[in-house]
PDB file of C-alpha atoms and ligand atoms in Angstrom:
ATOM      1  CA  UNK A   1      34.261 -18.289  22.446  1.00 39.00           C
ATOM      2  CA  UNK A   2      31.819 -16.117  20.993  1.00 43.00           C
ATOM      3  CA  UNK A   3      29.458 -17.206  18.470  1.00 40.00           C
ATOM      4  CA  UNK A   4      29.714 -16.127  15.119  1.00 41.00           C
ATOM      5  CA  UNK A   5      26.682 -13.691  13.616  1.00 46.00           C
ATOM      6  CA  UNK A   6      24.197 -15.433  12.074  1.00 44.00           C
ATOM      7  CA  UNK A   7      23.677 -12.922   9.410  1.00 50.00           C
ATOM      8  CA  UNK A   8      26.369 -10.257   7.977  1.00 57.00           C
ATOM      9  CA  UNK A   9      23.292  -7.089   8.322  1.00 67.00           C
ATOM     10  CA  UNK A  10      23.930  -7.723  12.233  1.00 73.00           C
ATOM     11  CA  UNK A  11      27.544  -5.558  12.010  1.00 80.00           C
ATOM     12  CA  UNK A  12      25.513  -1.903  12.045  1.00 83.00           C
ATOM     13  CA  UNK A  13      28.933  -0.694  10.213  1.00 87.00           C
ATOM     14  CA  UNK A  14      28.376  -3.381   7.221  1.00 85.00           C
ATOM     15  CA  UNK A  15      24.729  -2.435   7.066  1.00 83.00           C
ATOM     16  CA  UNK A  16      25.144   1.159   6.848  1.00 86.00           C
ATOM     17  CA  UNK A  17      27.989   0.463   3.972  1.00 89.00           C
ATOM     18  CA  UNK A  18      25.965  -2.365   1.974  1.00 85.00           C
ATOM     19  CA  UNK A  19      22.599   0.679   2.232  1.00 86.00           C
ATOM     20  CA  UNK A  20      25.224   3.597   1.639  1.00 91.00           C
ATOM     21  CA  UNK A  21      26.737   1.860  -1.456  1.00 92.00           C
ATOM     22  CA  UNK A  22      24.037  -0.521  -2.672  1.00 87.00           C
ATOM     23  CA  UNK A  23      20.682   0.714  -1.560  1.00 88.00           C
ATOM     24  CA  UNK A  24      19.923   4.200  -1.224  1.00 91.00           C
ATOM     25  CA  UNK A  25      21.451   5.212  -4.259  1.00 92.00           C
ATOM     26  CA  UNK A  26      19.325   2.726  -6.141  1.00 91.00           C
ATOM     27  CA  UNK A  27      15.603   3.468  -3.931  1.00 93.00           C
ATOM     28  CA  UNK A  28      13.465   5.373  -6.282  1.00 95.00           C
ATOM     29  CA  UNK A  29      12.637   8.998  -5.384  1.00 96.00           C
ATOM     30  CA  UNK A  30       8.839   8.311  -4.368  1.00 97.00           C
ATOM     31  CA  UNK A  31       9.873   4.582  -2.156  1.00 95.00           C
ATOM     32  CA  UNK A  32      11.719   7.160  -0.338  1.00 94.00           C
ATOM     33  CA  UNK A  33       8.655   9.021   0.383  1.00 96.00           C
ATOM     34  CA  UNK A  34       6.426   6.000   1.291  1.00 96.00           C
ATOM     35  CA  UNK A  35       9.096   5.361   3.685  1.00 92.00           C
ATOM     36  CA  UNK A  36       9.039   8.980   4.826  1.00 93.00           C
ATOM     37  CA  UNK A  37       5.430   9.098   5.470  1.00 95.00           C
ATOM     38  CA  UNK A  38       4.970   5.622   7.041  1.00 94.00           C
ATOM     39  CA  UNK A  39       7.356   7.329   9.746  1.00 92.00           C
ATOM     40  CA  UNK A  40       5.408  10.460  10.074  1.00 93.00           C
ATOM     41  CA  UNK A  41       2.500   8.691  10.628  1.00 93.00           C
ATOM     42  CA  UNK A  42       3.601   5.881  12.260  1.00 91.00           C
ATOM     43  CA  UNK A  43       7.114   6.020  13.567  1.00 88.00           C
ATOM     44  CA  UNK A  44       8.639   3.156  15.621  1.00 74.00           C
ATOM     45  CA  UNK A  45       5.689   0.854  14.010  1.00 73.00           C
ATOM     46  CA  UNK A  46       7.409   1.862  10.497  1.00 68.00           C
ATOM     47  CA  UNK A  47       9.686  -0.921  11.329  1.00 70.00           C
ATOM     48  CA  UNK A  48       6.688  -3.084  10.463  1.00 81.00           C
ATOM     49  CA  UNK A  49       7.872  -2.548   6.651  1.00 85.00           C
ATOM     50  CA  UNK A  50      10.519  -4.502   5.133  1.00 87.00           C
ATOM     51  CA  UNK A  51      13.936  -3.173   5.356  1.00 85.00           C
ATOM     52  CA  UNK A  52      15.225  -1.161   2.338  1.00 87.00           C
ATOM     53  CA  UNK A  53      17.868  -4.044   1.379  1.00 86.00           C
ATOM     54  CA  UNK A  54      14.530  -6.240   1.174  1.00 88.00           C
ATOM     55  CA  UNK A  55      12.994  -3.946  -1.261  1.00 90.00           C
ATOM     56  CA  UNK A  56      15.610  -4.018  -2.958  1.00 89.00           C
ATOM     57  CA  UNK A  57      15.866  -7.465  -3.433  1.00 90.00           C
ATOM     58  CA  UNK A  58      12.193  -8.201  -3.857  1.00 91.00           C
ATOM     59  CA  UNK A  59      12.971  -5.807  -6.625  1.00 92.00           C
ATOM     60  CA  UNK A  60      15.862  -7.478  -8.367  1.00 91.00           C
ATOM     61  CA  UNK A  61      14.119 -10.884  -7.715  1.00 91.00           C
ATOM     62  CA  UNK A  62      10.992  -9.618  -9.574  1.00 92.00           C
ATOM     63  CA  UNK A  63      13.557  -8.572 -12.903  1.00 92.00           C
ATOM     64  CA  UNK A  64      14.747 -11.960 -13.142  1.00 94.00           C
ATOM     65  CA  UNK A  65      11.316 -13.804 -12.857  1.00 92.00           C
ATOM     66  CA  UNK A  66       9.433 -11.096 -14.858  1.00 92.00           C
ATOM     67  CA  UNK A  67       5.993 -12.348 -12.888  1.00 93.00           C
ATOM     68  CA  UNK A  68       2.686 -11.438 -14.960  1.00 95.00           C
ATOM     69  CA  UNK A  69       0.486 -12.137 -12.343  1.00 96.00           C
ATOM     70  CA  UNK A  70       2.196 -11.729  -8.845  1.00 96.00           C
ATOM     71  CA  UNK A  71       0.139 -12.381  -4.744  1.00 97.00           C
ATOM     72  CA  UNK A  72       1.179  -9.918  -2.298  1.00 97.00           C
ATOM     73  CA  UNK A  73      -0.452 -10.946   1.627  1.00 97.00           C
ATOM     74  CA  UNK A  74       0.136  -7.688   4.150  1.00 96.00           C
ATOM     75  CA  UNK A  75       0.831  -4.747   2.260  1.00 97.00           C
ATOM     76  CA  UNK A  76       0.879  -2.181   5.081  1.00 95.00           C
ATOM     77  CA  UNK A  77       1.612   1.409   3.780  1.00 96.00           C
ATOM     78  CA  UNK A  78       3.411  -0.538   0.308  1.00 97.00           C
ATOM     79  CA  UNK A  79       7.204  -0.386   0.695  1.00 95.00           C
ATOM     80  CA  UNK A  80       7.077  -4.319  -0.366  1.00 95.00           C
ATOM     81  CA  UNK A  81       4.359  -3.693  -2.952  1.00 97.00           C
ATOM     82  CA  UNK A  82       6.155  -0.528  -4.883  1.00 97.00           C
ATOM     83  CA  UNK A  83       9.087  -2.610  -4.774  1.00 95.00           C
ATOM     84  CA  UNK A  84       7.612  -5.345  -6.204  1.00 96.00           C
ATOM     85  CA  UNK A  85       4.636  -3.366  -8.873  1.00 96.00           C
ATOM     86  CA  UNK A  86       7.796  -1.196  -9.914  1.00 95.00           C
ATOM     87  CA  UNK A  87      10.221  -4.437 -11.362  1.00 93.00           C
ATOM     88  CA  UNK A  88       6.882  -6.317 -12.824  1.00 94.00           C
ATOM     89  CA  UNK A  89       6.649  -5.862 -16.818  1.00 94.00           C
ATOM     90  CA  UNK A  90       3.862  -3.020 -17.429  1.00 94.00           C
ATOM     91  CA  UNK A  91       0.791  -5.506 -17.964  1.00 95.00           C
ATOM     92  CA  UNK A  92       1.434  -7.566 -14.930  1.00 95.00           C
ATOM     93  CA  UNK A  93      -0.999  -8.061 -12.161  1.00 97.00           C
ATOM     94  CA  UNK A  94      -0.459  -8.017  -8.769  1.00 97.00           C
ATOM     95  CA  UNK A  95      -2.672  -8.497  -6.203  1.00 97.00           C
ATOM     96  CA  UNK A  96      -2.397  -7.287  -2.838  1.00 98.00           C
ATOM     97  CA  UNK A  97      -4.144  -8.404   0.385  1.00 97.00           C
ATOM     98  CA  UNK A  98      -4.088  -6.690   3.445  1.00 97.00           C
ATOM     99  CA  UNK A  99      -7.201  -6.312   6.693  1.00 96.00           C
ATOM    100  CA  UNK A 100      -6.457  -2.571   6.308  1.00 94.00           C
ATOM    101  CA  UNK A 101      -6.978  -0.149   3.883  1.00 97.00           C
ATOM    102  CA  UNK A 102      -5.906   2.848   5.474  1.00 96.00           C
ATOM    103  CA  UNK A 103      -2.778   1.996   5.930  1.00 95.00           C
ATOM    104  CA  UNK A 104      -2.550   1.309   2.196  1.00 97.00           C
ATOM    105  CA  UNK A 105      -3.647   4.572   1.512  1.00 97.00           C
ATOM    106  CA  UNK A 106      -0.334   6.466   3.518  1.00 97.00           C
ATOM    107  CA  UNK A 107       1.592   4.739   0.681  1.00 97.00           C
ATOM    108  CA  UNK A 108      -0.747   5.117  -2.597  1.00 98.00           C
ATOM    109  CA  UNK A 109      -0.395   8.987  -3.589  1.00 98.00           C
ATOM    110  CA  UNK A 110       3.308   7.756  -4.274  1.00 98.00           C
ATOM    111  CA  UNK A 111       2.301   4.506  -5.903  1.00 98.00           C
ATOM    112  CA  UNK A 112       0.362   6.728  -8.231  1.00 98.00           C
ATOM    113  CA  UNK A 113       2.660   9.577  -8.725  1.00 98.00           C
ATOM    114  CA  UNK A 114       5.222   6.920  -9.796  1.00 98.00           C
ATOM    115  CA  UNK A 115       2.251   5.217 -12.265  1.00 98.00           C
ATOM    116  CA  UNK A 116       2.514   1.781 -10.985  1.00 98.00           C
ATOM    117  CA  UNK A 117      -0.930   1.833  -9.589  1.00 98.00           C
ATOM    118  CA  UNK A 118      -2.691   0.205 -12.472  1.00 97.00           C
ATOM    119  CA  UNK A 119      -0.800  -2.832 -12.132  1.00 97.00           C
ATOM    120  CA  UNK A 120      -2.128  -3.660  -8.453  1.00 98.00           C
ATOM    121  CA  UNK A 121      -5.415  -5.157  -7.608  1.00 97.00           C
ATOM    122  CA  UNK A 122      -5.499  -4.008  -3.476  1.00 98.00           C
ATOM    123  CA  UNK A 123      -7.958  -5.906  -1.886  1.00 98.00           C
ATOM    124  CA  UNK A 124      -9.104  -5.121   1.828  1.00 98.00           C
ATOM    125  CA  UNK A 125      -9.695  -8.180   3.627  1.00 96.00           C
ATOM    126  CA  UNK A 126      -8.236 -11.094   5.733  1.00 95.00           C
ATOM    127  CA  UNK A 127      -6.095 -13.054   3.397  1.00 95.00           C
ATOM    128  CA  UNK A 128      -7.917 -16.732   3.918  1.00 94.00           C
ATOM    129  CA  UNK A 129     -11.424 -15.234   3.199  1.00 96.00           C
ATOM    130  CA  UNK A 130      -9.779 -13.224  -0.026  1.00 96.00           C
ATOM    131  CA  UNK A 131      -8.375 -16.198  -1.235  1.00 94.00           C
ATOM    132  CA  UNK A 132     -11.264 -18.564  -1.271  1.00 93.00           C
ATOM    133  CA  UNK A 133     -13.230 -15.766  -3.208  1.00 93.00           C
ATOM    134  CA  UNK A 134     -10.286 -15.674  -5.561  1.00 92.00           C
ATOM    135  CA  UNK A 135     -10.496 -19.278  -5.902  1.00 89.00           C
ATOM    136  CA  UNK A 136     -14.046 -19.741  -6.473  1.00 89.00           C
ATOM    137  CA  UNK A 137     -14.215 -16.886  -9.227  1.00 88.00           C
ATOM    138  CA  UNK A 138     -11.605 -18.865 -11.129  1.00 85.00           C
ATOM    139  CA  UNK A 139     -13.583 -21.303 -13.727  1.00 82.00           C
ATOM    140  CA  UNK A 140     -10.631 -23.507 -15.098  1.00 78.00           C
ATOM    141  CA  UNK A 141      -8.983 -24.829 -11.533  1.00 74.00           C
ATOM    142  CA  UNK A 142      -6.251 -26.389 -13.601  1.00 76.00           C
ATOM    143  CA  UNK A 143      -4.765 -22.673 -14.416  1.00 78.00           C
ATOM    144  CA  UNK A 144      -2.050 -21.331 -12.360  1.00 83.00           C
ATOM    145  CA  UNK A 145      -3.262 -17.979 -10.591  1.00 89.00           C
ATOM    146  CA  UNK A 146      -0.012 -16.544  -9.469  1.00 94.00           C
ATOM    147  CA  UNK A 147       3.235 -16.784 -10.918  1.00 94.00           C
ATOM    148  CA  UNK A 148       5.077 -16.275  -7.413  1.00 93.00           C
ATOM    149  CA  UNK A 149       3.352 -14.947  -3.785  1.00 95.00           C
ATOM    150  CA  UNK A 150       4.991 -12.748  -1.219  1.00 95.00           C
ATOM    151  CA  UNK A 151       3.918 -13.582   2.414  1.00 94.00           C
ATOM    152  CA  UNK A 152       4.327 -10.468   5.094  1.00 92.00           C
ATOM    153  CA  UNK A 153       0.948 -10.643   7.293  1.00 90.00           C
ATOM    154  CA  UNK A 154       1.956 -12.047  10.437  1.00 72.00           C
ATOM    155  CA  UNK A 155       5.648 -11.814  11.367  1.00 60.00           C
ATOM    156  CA  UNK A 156       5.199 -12.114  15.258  1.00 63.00           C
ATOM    157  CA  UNK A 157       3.671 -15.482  14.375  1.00 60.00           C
ATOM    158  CA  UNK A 158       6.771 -16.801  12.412  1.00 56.00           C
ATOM    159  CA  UNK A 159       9.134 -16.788  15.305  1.00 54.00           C
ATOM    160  CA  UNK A 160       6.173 -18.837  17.690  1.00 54.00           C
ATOM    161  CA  UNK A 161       6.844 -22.486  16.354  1.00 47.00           C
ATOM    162  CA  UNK A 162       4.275 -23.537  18.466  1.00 46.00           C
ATOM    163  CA  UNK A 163       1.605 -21.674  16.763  1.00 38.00           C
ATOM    164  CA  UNK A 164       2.565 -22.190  12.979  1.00 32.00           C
TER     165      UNK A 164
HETATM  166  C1  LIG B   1       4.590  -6.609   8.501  1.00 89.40           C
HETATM  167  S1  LIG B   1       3.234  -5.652   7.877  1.00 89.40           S
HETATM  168  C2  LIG B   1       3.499  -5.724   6.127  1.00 89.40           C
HETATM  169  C3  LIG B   1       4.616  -4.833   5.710  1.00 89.40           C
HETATM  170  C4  LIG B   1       4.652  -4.594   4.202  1.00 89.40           C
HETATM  171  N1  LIG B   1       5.021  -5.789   3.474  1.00 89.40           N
HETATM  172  C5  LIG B   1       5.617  -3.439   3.873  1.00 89.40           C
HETATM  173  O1  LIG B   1       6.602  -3.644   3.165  1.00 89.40           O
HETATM  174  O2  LIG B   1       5.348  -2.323   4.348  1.00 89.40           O
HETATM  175  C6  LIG B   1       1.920  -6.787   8.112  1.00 89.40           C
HETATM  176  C7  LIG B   1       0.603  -6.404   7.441  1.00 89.40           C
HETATM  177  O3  LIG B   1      -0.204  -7.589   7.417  1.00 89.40           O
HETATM  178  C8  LIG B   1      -1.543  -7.205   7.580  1.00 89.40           C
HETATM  179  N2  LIG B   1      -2.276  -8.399   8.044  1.00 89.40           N
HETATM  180  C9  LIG B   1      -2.225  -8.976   9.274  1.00 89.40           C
HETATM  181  N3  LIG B   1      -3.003 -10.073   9.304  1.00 89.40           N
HETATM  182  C10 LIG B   1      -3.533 -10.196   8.055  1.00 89.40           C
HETATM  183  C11 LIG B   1      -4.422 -11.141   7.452  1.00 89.40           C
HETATM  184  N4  LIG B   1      -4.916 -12.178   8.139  1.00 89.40           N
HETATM  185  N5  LIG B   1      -4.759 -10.971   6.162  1.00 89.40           N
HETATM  186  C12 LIG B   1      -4.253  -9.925   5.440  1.00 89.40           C
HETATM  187  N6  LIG B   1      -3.423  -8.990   5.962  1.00 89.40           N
HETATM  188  C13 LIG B   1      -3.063  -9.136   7.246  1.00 89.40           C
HETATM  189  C14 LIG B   1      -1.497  -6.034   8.558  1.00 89.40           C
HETATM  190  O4  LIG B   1      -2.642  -5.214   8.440  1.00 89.40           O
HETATM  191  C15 LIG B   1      -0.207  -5.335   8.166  1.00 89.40           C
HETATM  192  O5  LIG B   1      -0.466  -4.248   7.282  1.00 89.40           O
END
Protein backbone atom coordinates (compact mmCIF):
# COMPACT_ATOMS: atom_id res chain seq x y z
CA UNK A 1 0.00 0.00 0.00
CA UNK A 2 1.39 3.23 -0.68
CA UNK A 3 1.95 5.72 1.89
CA UNK A 4 -0.02 8.64 2.09
CA UNK A 5 1.85 12.30 1.37
CA UNK A 6 3.01 13.80 4.20
CA UNK A 7 2.15 17.22 3.10
CA UNK A 8 -0.74 18.31 0.48
CA UNK A 9 2.20 20.93 -1.55
CA UNK A 10 3.74 17.38 -2.60
CA UNK A 11 0.70 16.90 -5.49
CA UNK A 12 2.63 19.49 -8.14
CA UNK A 13 -1.17 19.88 -9.54
CA UNK A 14 -2.46 21.16 -5.91
CA UNK A 15 0.57 23.38 -5.62
CA UNK A 16 0.30 25.03 -8.84
CA UNK A 17 -3.68 25.59 -8.01
CA UNK A 18 -3.21 26.71 -4.19
CA UNK A 19 -0.08 29.47 -5.99
CA UNK A 20 -2.44 30.07 -9.12
CA UNK A 21 -5.48 30.92 -6.90
CA UNK A 22 -4.00 31.98 -3.56
CA UNK A 23 -0.51 33.24 -4.08
CA UNK A 24 0.50 34.95 -7.06
CA UNK A 25 -2.37 37.02 -7.30
CA UNK A 26 -1.74 38.27 -3.79
CA UNK A 27 2.63 38.64 -4.17
CA UNK A 28 3.26 42.28 -4.37
CA UNK A 29 4.63 43.66 -7.66
CA UNK A 30 8.34 44.31 -6.32
CA UNK A 31 8.46 40.43 -4.13
CA UNK A 32 8.03 39.40 -7.61
CA UNK A 33 11.09 41.12 -8.63
CA UNK A 34 13.29 40.05 -5.64
CA UNK A 35 12.31 36.72 -6.72
CA UNK A 36 13.17 37.55 -10.32
CA UNK A 37 16.55 38.77 -9.61
CA UNK A 38 17.60 36.18 -6.98
CA UNK A 39 17.15 33.83 -10.17
CA UNK A 40 19.13 35.92 -12.49
CA UNK A 41 21.77 36.01 -10.28
CA UNK A 42 21.58 32.96 -8.71
CA UNK A 43 19.34 30.43 -10.33
CA UNK A 44 19.01 26.84 -9.00
CA UNK A 45 20.49 28.35 -5.51
CA UNK A 46 17.21 30.69 -5.62
CA UNK A 47 15.59 27.73 -4.13
CA UNK A 48 17.53 28.76 -1.03
CA UNK A 49 14.50 31.35 -0.46
CA UNK A 50 11.35 30.39 1.05
CA UNK A 51 8.68 29.27 -1.20
CA UNK A 52 6.07 31.91 -2.25
CA UNK A 53 3.18 30.09 -0.12
CA UNK A 54 5.75 30.75 2.87
CA UNK A 55 5.85 34.37 2.17
CA UNK A 56 2.74 34.42 2.09
CA UNK A 57 2.08 33.07 5.24
CA UNK A 58 4.90 34.73 7.12
CA UNK A 59 2.88 37.58 5.78
CA UNK A 60 -0.58 36.81 7.05
CA UNK A 61 1.05 35.53 10.33
CA UNK A 62 2.74 38.96 10.81
CA UNK A 63 -1.15 40.80 10.35
CA UNK A 64 -2.47 38.86 13.08
CA UNK A 65 0.47 39.36 15.61
CA UNK A 66 1.12 42.99 14.50
CA UNK A 67 5.01 42.49 15.89
CA UNK A 68 6.71 46.00 16.80
CA UNK A 69 9.94 44.69 17.11
CA UNK A 70 10.41 41.45 14.97
CA UNK A 71 14.32 38.97 14.65
CA UNK A 72 14.90 37.78 11.28
CA UNK A 73 18.33 35.08 11.23
CA UNK A 74 19.37 34.40 7.26
CA UNK A 75 17.93 36.88 5.14
CA UNK A 76 19.55 35.91 1.83
CA UNK A 77 18.43 38.23 -1.08
CA UNK A 78 14.94 39.14 1.38
CA UNK A 79 11.97 37.18 0.00
CA UNK A 80 11.29 36.22 3.90
CA UNK A 81 12.21 39.72 5.09
CA UNK A 82 9.83 41.83 2.47
CA UNK A 83 7.31 39.44 3.41
CA UNK A 84 7.63 39.93 6.78
CA UNK A 85 8.80 44.23 6.88
CA UNK A 86 5.70 44.58 4.42
CA UNK A 87 2.71 43.07 7.10
CA UNK A 88 4.62 44.83 10.27
CA UNK A 89 2.69 48.18 11.40
CA UNK A 90 4.85 51.24 9.92
CA UNK A 91 7.01 51.89 13.21
CA UNK A 92 7.99 48.34 13.73
CA UNK A 93 11.50 47.13 13.87
CA UNK A 94 12.88 44.33 12.44
CA UNK A 95 16.10 43.17 12.57
CA UNK A 96 17.75 41.05 10.19
CA UNK A 97 20.90 38.89 10.51
CA UNK A 98 22.60 37.33 7.87
CA UNK A 99 26.98 36.47 7.25
CA UNK A 100 26.36 38.16 3.87
CA UNK A 101 25.62 41.36 2.76
CA UNK A 102 25.74 41.05 -0.78
CA UNK A 103 23.31 38.88 -1.10
CA UNK A 104 21.07 41.29 0.80
CA UNK A 105 21.80 43.82 -1.52
CA UNK A 106 20.20 41.67 -4.89
CA UNK A 107 16.95 42.14 -2.89
CA UNK A 108 17.17 45.87 -1.34
CA UNK A 109 16.55 48.26 -4.51
CA UNK A 110 13.00 46.51 -4.25
CA UNK A 111 12.79 46.70 -0.49
CA UNK A 112 13.29 50.38 -1.04
CA UNK A 113 11.24 51.03 -4.04
CA UNK A 114 8.37 49.44 -2.05
CA UNK A 115 9.44 51.88 1.22
CA UNK A 116 9.72 49.19 3.72
CA UNK A 117 13.37 49.73 4.16
CA UNK A 118 13.21 51.97 7.17
CA UNK A 119 11.64 49.44 9.18
CA UNK A 120 14.69 46.87 8.96
CA UNK A 121 17.83 47.04 10.93
CA UNK A 122 20.19 44.47 8.43
CA UNK A 123 23.01 43.51 10.25
CA UNK A 124 26.02 41.58 8.53
CA UNK A 125 27.32 39.07 10.75
CA UNK A 126 27.08 35.45 12.13
CA UNK A 127 23.91 35.34 14.09
CA UNK A 128 25.52 34.07 17.69
CA UNK A 129 28.16 36.91 17.65
CA UNK A 130 25.15 39.54 16.57
CA UNK A 131 23.15 38.43 19.23
CA UNK A 132 25.43 38.68 22.18
CA UNK A 133 26.19 42.35 20.98
CA UNK A 134 22.45 42.83 20.90
CA UNK A 135 22.25 41.51 24.27
CA UNK A 136 24.90 43.36 25.93
CA UNK A 137 23.71 46.85 24.46
CA UNK A 138 20.38 46.18 26.14
CA UNK A 139 20.51 47.92 29.82
CA UNK A 140 17.17 46.59 31.41
CA UNK A 141 17.64 42.52 30.80
CA UNK A 142 14.14 42.11 32.13
CA UNK A 143 12.66 43.78 28.71
CA UNK A 144 11.56 41.60 25.98
CA UNK A 145 13.71 42.37 22.73
CA UNK A 146 11.67 40.70 20.10
CA UNK A 147 8.14 40.20 19.89
CA UNK A 148 8.52 36.93 17.63
CA UNK A 149 11.99 35.59 15.63
CA UNK A 150 12.12 33.91 12.28
CA UNK A 151 14.94 31.26 12.00
CA UNK A 152 16.21 30.48 8.15
CA UNK A 153 20.23 30.28 8.49
CA UNK A 154 21.00 26.78 8.29
CA UNK A 155 18.41 24.49 6.66
CA UNK A 156 20.87 21.61 5.64
CA UNK A 157 21.50 21.41 9.39
CA UNK A 158 17.76 20.87 10.36
CA UNK A 159 17.34 17.60 8.61
CA UNK A 160 21.00 16.20 10.41
CA UNK A 161 19.52 15.21 13.93
CA UNK A 162 22.76 14.30 14.84
CA UNK A 163 24.19 17.67 14.59
CA UNK A 164 21.31 19.87 16.15
C1 LIG B 1 18.04 29.57 3.42
S1 LIG B 1 18.89 31.10 3.19
C2 LIG B 1 17.72 32.28 3.82
C3 LIG B 1 16.61 32.50 2.86
C4 LIG B 1 15.78 33.74 3.19
N1 LIG B 1 15.01 33.57 4.40
C5 LIG B 1 14.85 34.08 2.00
O1 LIG B 1 13.63 34.07 2.16
O2 LIG B 1 15.39 34.36 0.92
C6 LIG B 1 20.06 31.00 4.50
C7 LIG B 1 20.83 32.29 4.79
O3 LIG B 1 21.43 32.13 6.08
C8 LIG B 1 22.66 32.79 6.07
N2 LIG B 1 23.46 32.22 7.17
C9 LIG B 1 24.05 31.00 7.22
N3 LIG B 1 24.66 30.82 8.40
C10 LIG B 1 24.43 31.96 9.12
C11 LIG B 1 24.80 32.38 10.44
N4 LIG B 1 25.53 31.61 11.25
N5 LIG B 1 24.39 33.59 10.85
C12 LIG B 1 23.64 34.40 10.04
N6 LIG B 1 23.27 34.05 8.79
C13 LIG B 1 23.65 32.85 8.34
C14 LIG B 1 23.21 32.57 4.66
O4 LIG B 1 24.16 33.57 4.32
C15 LIG B 1 21.96 32.61 3.81
O5 LIG B 1 21.76 33.90 3.25
Amino acid sequence: MDLPHKGILQSPALTQYIYGTSVYPREHEQLKKIWEATIVKYGNLAETTVPVDEGRFLSLFMEILNPKRMLEIGVFTGYSLFSTALAMPNDGLLTAIDISRDHYEVGLPYIKDAGLAHKINFIESPATPALNQLLLATTNHDEKLFDFAFVDANKTSYNNTTSC
